PDB file of C-alpha atoms and ligand atoms in Angstrom:
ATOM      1  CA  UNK A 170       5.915   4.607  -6.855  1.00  0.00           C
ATOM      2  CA  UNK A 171       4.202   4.794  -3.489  1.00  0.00           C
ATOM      3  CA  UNK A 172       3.983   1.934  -1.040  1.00  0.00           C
ATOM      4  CA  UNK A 173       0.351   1.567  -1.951  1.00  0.00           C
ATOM      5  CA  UNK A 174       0.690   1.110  -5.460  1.00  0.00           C
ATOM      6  CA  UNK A 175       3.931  -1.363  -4.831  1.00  0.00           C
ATOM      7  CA  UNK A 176       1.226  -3.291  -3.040  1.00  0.00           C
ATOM      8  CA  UNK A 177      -1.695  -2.769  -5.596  1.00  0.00           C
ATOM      9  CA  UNK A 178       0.881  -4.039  -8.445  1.00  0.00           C
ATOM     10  CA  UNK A 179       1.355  -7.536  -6.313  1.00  0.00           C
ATOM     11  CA  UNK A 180      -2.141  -8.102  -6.440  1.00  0.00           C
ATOM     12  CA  UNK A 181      -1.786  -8.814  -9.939  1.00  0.00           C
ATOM     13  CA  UNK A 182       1.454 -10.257  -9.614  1.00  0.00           C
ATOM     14  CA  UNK A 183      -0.014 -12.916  -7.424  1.00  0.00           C
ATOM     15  CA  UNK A 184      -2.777 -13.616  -9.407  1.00  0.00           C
ATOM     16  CA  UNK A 185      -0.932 -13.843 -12.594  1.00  0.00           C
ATOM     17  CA  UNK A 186       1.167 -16.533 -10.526  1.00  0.00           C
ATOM     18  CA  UNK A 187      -2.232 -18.872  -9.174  1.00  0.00           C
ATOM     19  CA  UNK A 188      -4.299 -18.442 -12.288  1.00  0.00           C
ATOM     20  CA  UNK A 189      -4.056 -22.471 -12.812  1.00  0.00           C
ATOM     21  CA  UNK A 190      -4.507 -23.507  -9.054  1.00  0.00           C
ATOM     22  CA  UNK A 191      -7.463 -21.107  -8.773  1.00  0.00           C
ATOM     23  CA  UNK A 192      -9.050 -22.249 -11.802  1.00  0.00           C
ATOM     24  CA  UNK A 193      -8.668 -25.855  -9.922  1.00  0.00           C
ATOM     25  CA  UNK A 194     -10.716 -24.418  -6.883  1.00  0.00           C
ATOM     26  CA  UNK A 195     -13.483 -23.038  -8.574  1.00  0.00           C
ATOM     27  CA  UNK A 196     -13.812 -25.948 -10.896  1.00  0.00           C
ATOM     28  CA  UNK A 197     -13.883 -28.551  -8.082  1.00  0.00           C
ATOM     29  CA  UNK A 198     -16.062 -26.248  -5.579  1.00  0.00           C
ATOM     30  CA  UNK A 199     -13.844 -26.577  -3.214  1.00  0.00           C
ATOM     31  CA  UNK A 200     -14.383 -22.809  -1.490  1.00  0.00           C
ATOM     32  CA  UNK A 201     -17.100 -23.689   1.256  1.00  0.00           C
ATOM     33  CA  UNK A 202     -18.388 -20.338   1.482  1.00  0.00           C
ATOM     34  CA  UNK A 203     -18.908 -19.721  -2.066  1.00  0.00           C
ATOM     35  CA  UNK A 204     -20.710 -23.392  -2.710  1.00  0.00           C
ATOM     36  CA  UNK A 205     -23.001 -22.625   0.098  1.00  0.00           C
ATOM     37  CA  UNK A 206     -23.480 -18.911   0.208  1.00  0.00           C
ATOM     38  CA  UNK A 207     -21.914 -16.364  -2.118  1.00  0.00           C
ATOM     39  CA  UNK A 208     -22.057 -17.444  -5.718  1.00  0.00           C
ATOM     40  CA  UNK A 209     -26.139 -17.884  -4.998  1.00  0.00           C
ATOM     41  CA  UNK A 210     -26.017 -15.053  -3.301  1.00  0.00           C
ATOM     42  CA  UNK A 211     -24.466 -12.479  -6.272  1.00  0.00           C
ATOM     43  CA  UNK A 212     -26.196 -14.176  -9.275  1.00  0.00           C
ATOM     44  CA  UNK A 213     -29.478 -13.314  -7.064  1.00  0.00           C
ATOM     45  CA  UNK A 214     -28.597  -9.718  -6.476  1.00  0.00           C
ATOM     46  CA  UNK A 215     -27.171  -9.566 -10.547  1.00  0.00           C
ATOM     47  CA  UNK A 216     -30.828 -10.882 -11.571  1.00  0.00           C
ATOM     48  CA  UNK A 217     -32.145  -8.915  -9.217  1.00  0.00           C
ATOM     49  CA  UNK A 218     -31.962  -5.715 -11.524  1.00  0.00           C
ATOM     50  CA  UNK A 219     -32.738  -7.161 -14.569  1.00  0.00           C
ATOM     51  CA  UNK A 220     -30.152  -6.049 -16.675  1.00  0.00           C
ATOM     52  CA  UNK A 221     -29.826  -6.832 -20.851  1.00  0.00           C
ATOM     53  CA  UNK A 222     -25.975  -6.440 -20.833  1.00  0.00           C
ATOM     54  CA  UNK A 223     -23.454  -6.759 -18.154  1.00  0.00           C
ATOM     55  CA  UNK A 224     -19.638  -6.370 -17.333  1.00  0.00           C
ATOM     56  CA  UNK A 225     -18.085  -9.081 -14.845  1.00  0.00           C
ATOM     57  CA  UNK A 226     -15.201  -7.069 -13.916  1.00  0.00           C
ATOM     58  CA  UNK A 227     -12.368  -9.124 -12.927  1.00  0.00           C
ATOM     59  CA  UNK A 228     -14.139 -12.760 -13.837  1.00  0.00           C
ATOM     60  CA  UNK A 229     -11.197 -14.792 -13.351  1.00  0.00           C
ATOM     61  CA  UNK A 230     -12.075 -17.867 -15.238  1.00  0.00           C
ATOM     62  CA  UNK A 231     -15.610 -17.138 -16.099  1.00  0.00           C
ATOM     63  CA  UNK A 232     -18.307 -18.860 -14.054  1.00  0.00           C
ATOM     64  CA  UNK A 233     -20.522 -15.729 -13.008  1.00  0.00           C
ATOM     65  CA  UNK A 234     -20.675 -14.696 -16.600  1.00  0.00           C
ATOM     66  CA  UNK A 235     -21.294 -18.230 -17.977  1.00  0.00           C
ATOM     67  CA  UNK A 236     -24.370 -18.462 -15.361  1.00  0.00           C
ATOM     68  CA  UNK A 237     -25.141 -14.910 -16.042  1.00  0.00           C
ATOM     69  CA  UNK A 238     -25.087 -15.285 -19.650  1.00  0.00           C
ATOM     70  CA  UNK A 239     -26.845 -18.710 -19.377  1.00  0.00           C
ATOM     71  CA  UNK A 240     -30.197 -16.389 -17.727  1.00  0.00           C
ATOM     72  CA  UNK A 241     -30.349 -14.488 -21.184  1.00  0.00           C
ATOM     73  CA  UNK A 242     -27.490 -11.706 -20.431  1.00  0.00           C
ATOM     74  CA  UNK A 243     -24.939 -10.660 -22.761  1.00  0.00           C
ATOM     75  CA  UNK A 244     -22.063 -10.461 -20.852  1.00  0.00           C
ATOM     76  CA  UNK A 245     -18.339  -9.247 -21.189  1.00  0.00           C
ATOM     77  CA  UNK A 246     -16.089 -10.701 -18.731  1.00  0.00           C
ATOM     78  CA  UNK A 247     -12.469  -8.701 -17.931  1.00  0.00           C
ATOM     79  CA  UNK A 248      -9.695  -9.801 -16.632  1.00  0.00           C
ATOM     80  CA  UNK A 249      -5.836  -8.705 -16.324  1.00  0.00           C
ATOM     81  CA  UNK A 250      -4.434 -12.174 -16.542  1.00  0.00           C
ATOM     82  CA  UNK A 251      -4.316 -14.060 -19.858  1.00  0.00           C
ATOM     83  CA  UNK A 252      -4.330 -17.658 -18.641  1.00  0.00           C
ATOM     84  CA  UNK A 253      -7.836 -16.963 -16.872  1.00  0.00           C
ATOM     85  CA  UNK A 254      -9.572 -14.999 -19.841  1.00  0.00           C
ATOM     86  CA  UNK A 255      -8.353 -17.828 -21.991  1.00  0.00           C
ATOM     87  CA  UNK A 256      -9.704 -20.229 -19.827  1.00  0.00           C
ATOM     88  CA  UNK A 257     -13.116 -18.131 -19.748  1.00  0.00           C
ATOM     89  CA  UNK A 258     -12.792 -17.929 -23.536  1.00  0.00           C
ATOM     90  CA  UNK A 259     -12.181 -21.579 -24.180  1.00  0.00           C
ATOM     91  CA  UNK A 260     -15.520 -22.274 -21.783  1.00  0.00           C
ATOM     92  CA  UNK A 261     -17.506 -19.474 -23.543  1.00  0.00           C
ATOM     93  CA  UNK A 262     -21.735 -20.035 -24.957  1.00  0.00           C
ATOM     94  CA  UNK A 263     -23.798 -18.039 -26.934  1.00  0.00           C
ATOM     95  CA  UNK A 264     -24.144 -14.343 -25.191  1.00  0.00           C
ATOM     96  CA  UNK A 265     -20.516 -14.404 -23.284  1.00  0.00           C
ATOM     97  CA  UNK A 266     -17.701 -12.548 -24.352  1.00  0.00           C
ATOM     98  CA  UNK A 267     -14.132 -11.808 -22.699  1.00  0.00           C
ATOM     99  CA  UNK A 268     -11.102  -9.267 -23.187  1.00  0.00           C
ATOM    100  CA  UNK A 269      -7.916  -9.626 -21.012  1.00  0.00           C
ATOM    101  CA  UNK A 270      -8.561  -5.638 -19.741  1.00  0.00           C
ATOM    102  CA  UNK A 271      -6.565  -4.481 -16.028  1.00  0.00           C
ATOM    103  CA  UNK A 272      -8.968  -2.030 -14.164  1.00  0.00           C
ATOM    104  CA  UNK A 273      -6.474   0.297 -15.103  1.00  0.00           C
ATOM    105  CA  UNK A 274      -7.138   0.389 -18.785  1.00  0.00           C
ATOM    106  CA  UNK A 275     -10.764  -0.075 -17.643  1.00  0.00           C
ATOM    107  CA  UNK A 276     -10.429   3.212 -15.976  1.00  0.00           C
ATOM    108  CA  UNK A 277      -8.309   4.771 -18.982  1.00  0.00           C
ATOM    109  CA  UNK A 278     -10.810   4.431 -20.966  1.00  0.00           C
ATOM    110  CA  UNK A 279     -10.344   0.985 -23.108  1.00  0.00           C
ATOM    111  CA  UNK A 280     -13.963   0.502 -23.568  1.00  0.00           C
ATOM    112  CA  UNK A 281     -16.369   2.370 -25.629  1.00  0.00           C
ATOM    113  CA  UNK A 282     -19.258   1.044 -24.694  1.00  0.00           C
ATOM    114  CA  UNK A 283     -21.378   1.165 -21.576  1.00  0.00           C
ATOM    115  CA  UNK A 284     -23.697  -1.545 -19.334  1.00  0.00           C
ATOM    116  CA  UNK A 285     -26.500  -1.903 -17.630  1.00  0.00           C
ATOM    117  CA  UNK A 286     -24.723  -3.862 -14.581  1.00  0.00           C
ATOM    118  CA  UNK A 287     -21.045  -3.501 -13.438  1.00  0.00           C
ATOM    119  CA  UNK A 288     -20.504  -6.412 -11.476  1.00  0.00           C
ATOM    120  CA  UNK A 289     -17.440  -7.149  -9.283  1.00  0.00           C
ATOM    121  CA  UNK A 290     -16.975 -10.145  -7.494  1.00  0.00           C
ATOM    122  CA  UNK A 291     -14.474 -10.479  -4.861  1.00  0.00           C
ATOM    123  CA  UNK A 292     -12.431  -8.784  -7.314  1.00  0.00           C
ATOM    124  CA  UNK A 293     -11.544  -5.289  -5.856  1.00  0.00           C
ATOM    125  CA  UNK A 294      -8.754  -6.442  -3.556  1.00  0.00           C
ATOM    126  CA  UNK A 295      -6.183  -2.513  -4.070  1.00  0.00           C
ATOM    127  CA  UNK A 296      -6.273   0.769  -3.353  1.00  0.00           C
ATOM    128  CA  UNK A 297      -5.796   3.087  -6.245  1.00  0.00           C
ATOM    129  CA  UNK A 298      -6.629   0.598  -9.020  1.00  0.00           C
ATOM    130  CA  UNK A 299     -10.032   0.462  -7.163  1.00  0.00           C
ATOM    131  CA  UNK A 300     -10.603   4.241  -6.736  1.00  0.00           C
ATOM    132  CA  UNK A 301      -9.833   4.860 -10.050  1.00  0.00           C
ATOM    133  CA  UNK A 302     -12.091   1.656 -11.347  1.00  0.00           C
ATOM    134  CA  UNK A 303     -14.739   3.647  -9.410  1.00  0.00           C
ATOM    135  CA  UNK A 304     -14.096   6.906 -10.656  1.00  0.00           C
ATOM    136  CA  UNK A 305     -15.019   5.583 -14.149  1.00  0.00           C
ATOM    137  CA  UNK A 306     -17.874   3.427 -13.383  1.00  0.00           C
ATOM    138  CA  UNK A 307     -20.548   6.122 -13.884  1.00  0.00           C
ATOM    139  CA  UNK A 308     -19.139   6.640 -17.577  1.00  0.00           C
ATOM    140  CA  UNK A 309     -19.424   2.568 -18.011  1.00  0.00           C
ATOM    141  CA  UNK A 310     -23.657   2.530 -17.042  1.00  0.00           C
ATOM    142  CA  UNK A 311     -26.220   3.197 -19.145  1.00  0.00           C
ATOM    143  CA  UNK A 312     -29.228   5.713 -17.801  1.00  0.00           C
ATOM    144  CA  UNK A 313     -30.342   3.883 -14.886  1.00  0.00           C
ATOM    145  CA  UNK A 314     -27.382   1.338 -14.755  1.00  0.00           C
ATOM    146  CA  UNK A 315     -26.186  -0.323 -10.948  1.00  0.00           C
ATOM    147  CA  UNK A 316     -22.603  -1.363  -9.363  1.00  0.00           C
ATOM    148  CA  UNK A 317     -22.991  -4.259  -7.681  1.00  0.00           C
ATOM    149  CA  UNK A 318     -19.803  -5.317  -5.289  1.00  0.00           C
ATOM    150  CA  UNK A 319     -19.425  -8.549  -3.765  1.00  0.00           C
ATOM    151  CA  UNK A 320     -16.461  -8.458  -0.774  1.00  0.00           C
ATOM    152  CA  UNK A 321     -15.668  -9.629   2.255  1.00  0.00           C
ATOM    153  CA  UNK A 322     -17.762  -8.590   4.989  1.00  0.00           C
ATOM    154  CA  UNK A 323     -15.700  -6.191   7.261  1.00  0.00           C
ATOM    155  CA  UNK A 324     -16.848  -7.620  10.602  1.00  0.00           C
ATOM    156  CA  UNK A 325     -15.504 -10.888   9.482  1.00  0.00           C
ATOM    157  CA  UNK A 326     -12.412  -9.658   7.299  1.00  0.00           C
ATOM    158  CA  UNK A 327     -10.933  -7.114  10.359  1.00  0.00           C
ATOM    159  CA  UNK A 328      -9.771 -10.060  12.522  1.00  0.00           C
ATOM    160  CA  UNK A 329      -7.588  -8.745  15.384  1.00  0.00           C
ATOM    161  CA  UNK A 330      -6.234  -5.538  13.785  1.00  0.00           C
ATOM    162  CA  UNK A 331      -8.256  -2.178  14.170  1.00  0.00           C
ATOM    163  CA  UNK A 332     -11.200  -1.102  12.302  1.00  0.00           C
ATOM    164  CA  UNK A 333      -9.993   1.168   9.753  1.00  0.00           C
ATOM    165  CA  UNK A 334      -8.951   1.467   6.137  1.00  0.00           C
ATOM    166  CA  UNK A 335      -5.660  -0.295   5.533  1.00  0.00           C
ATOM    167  CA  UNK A 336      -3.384  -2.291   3.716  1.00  0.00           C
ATOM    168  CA  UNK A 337      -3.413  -6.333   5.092  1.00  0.00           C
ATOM    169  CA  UNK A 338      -1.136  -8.854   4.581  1.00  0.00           C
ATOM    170  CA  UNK A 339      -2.725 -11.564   2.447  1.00  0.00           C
ATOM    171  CA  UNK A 340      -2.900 -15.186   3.062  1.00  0.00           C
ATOM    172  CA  UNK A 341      -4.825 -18.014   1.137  1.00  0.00           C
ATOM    173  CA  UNK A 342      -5.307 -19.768   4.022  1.00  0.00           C
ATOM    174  CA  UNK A 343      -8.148 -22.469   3.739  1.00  0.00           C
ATOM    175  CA  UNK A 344      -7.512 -22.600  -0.239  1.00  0.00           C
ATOM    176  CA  UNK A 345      -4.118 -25.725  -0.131  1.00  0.00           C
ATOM    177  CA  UNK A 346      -0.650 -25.726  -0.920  1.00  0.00           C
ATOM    178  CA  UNK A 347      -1.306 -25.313  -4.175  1.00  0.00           C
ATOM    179  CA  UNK A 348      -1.071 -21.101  -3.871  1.00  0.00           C
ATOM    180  CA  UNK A 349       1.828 -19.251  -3.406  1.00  0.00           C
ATOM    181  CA  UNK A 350       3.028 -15.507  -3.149  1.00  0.00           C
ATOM    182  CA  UNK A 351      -0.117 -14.271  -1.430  1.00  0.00           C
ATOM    183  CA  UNK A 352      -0.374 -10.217  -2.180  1.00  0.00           C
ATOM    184  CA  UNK A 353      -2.023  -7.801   0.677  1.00  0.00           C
ATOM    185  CA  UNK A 354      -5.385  -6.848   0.187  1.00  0.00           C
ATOM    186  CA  UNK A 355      -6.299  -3.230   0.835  1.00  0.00           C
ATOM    187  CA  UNK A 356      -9.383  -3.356   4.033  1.00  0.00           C
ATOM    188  CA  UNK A 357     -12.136  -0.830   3.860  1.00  0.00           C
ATOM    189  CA  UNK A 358     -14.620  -0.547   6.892  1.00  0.00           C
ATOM    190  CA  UNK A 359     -18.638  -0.166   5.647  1.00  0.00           C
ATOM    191  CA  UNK A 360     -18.333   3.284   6.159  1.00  0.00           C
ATOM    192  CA  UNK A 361     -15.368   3.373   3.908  1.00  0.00           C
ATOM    193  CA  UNK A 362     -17.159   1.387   0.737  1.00  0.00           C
ATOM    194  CA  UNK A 363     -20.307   2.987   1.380  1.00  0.00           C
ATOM    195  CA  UNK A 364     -18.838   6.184   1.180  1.00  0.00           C
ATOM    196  CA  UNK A 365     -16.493   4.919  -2.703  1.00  0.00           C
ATOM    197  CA  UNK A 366     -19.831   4.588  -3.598  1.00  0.00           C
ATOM    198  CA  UNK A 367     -21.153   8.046  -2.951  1.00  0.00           C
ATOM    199  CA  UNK A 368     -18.198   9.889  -3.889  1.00  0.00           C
ATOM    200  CA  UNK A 369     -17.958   7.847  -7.428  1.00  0.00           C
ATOM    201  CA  UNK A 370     -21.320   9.711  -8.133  1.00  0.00           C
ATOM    202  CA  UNK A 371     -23.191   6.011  -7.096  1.00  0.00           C
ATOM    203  CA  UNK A 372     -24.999   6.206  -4.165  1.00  0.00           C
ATOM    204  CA  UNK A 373     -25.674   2.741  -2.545  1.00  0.00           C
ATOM    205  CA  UNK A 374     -29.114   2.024  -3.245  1.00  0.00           C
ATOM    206  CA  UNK A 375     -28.902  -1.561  -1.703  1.00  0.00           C
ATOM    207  CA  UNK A 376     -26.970  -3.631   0.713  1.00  0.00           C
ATOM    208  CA  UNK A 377     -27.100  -7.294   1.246  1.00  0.00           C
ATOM    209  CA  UNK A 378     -25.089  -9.260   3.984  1.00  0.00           C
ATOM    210  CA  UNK A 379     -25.336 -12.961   2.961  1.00  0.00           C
ATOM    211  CA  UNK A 380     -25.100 -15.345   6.210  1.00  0.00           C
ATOM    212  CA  UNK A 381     -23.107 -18.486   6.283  1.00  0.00           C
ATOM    213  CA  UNK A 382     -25.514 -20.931   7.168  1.00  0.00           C
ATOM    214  CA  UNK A 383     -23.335 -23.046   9.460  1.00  0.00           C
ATOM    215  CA  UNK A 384     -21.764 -20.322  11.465  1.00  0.00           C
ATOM    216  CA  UNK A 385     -24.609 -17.789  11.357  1.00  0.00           C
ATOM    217  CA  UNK A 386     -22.356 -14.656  10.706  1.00  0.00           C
ATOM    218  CA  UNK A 387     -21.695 -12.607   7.416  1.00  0.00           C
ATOM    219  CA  UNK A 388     -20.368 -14.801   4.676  1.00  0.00           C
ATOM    220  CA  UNK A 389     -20.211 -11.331   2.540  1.00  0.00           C
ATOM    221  CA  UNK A 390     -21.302  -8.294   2.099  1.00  0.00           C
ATOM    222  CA  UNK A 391     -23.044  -7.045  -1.235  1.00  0.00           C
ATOM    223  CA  UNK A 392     -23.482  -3.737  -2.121  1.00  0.00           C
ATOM    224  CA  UNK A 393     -25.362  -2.095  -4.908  1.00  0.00           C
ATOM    225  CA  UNK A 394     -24.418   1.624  -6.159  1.00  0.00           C
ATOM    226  CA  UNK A 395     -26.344   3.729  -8.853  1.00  0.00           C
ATOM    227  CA  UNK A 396     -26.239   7.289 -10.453  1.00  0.00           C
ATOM    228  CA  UNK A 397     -28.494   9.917  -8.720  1.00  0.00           C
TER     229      UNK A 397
HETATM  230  C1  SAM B 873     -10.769 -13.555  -6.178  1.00  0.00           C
HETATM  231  S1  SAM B 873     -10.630 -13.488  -7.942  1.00  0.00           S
HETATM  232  C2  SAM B 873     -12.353 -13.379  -8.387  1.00  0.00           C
HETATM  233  C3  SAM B 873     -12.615 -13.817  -9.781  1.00  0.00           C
HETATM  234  C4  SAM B 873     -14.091 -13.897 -10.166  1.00  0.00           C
HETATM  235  N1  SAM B 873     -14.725 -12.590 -10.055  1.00  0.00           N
HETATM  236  C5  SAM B 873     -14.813 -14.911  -9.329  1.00  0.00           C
HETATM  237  O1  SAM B 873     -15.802 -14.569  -8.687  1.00  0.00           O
HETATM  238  O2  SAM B 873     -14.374 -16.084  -9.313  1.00  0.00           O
HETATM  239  C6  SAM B 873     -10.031 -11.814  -8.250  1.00  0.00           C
HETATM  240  C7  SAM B 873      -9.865 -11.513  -9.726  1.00  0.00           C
HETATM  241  O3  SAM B 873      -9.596 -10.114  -9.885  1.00  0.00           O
HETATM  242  C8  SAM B 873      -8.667  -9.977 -10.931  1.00  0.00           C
HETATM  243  N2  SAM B 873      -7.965  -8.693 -10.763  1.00  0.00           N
HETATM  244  C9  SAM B 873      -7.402  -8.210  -9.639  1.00  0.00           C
HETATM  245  N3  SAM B 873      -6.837  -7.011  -9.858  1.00  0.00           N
HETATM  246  C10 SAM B 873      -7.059  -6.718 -11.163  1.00  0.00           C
HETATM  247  C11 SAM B 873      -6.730  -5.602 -12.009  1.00  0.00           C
HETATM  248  N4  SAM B 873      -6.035  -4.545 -11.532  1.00  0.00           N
HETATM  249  N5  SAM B 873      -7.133  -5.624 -13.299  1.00  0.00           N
HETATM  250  C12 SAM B 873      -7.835  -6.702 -13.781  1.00  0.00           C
HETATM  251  N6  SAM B 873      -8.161  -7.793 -13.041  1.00  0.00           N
HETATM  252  C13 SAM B 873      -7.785  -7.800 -11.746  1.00  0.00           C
HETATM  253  C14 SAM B 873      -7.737 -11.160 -10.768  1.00  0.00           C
HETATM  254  O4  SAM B 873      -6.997 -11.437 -11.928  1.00  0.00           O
HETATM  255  C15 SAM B 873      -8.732 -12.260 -10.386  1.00  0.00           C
HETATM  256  O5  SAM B 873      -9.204 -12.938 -11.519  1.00  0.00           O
END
């Protein structure tokens, strides 16, 4: 196994091991930047495009597809780790559904059926599981059918190191001793995810860049890819 994959397997290490604390944070709000900016800020770009049906890929414990399904969507949420699809599946209305799926199987094929909106929200944190989770989009969309990415903007997100693709060490600084075993996330530049996008056969058709309304600079960035 290469380093990259060693680090893309830690990612779900680590979230297998913070499932419960993380399902603490987003119940009690307590991640500024997504009370005040980026949870608005995604359902608005998911409405924006109308879809019928829609995959949250990587919902954690559910709240995108719960508000998402809540607007009249029928939504399946996917998620590697079993304590947050049953905690999405315990919380579950009329129109949601969720399978504990890895982007891997995603990418293998374990669906049959296709979407009108892929939507990932700060949930494409690797390397190869993402590349390959891109790869298979197209084959997940029905005629006409959008990616939409939520991520950390990469202005904000480089910090000190240099601006280029790159493994990171990780850190959940800001989220309380609650969280342990932080796993590196994999940085892309703009140029980087606007060019996943292209090369997945889903040209970015739209870009958002969400600003925190306390500090004034990127709170995310949003990007929106569909079949030419
Ligand atoms: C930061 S959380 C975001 C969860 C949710 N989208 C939200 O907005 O609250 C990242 C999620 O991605 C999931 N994830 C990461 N890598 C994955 C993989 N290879 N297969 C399936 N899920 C994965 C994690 O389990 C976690 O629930």
């Amino acid at each position: 196994m290469s380093d990259s994959e060693f680090s893309d397997r830690k990612i779900l290490q680590s979230w297998h091991r913070n499932a419960a604390p993380w399902v603490r944070a987003i119940d009690s709000a307590s991640i500024a930047s997504r009370r005040l900016v980026t949870d608005a800020a995604i359902v608005a770009a998911a409405r924006a495009q109308n879809p019928a049906t829609l995959l949250d890929v990587g919902c954690g414990e559910g709240w995108l597809s719960r508000i998402l399904a809540g607007c009249g969507m029928e939504v399946l949420g996917v998620d590697a780790v079993p304590e947050l699809v049953q905690a999405a599946q315990r919380r579950a209305g009329p129109g949601e559904a969720y399978r504990r799926l890895s982007y891997e199987a995603l990418a293998g094929g374990a669906l049959s059926r296709r979407f009108d909106l892929l939507v990932c929200n700060f949930s494409l944190l690797g390397k190869e599981t993402v590349e390959r989770l891109f790869a298979a989009a197209p084959g997940l969309l029905n005629p006409g059918g959008h990616l939409l990415v939520q991520t950390l903007h990469p202005l904000e997100a480089c910090g000190e190191g240099d601006y280029r693709d790159g493994w990171r060490p990780g850190s959940w600084a800001g989220l309380g001793g609650e969280f342990s075993e932080p796993a590196p996330w994999y940085f892309r530049t703009l140029g980087s995810w606007v060019e996943l996008f292209a090369r997945s056969g889903l040209p970015v058709v739209e870009l958002r860049e969400p600003l925190h309304p306390e500090s004034g600079r990127p709170a995310s960035l949003i990007l929106c890819g569909s079949p030419r």
